[in-house]
XYZ file of C-alpha atoms in Angstrom:
109
model
C 121.583 94.125 89.700
C 119.194 93.676 87.059
C 121.667 92.895 84.492
C 122.986 89.936 86.404
C 119.253 88.691 86.816
C 118.813 88.977 82.926
C 122.116 87.496 82.393
C 121.681 84.430 84.569
C 118.332 83.176 83.040
C 119.980 83.186 79.558
C 121.153 79.636 79.819
C 117.553 78.402 81.075
C 115.791 79.877 78.536
C 115.812 76.710 76.447
C 114.115 74.375 78.937
C 110.933 76.354 78.834
C 107.934 74.941 77.150
C 104.916 77.219 76.643
C 101.803 75.351 76.015
C 98.044 76.525 75.034
C 94.837 74.581 74.080
C 92.046 76.026 71.857
C 88.426 74.765 71.317
C 87.227 75.082 67.553
C 83.885 74.456 66.235
C 83.722 71.755 63.685
C 80.227 72.335 62.478
C 79.739 75.449 60.405
C 77.190 77.982 61.476
C 74.261 78.524 59.444
C 73.584 81.800 58.489
C 70.775 82.222 55.803
C 71.987 85.640 54.370
C 75.124 83.820 53.414
C 73.395 81.059 51.450
C 70.971 82.885 49.014
C 69.772 81.162 46.060
C 67.999 83.118 43.082
C 64.868 81.165 41.559
C 61.971 81.859 39.262
C 59.705 80.044 41.637
C 59.647 78.949 45.439
C 62.409 76.788 46.447
C 61.592 73.312 47.573
C 60.926 73.087 51.429
C 64.094 70.700 51.927
C 66.338 73.650 50.909
C 64.894 75.962 53.433
C 65.338 73.730 56.236
C 68.537 73.300 58.052
C 69.452 70.880 60.809
C 71.815 71.685 63.649
C 72.773 70.358 66.938
C 71.766 72.131 70.156
C 75.558 72.112 71.214
C 77.953 72.186 67.988
C 80.588 69.497 67.708
C 84.046 70.737 68.990
C 87.674 69.804 69.080
C 90.588 70.587 71.161
C 93.939 71.317 69.833
C 96.712 71.488 72.190
C 100.173 72.545 71.126
C 103.373 73.793 72.717
C 106.408 76.056 71.543
C 109.983 76.019 72.897
C 112.960 78.122 72.257
C 113.995 75.849 69.492
C 110.735 74.770 67.850
C 107.129 73.781 68.364
C 105.348 70.751 69.174
C 103.017 68.991 66.849
C 99.170 69.652 66.984
C 97.555 67.415 69.474
C 93.969 66.707 68.834
C 91.808 66.079 72.028
C 88.760 64.010 71.938
C 85.365 65.734 72.426
C 84.074 65.932 76.291
C 87.560 65.276 77.532
C 88.650 68.368 79.558
C 92.527 69.067 79.890
C 93.483 69.315 83.605
C 96.428 68.077 85.738
C 96.390 64.387 84.800
C 95.319 64.731 81.358
C 98.199 67.449 80.646
C 100.758 65.319 82.199
C 99.762 62.363 80.231
C 99.877 64.636 77.050
C 103.490 65.607 78.108
C 104.667 62.335 78.708
C 103.163 60.272 75.618
C 103.257 63.007 72.969
C 106.131 65.611 73.882
C 108.436 63.684 75.771
C 109.615 61.363 72.793
C 110.502 64.632 70.992
C 112.182 66.294 73.867
C 115.854 65.817 72.206
C 114.326 67.762 69.324
C 112.879 70.852 71.281
C 115.461 70.903 73.942
C 118.560 69.910 71.642
C 120.896 72.338 73.407
C 119.911 71.582 76.890
C 120.244 67.883 76.809
C 123.842 68.215 76.505
C 124.184 69.905 80.167
């Protein structure tokens, strides 16, 4: 019975798209221990001061993978949450045009 189930899914594995999204910080985190300067005198005040935002800039990257390949990286604007409607828009506008390439064996059936 298990062999039948495993064998019956073999033809459908090419029609699956796994997707994921990840937030990345764009601004570098400041760590004073990593930015050391050896000087004979005191450094100017401007060198000691660092500016940072309360909430660092971020970018979301969305991508997908199929049995035959991967989708290109899709960068999502800051502040946009990828939920149902946004995910459908990404699939329709970015992934659907490349569907013959991602699902080339499955498009014939």
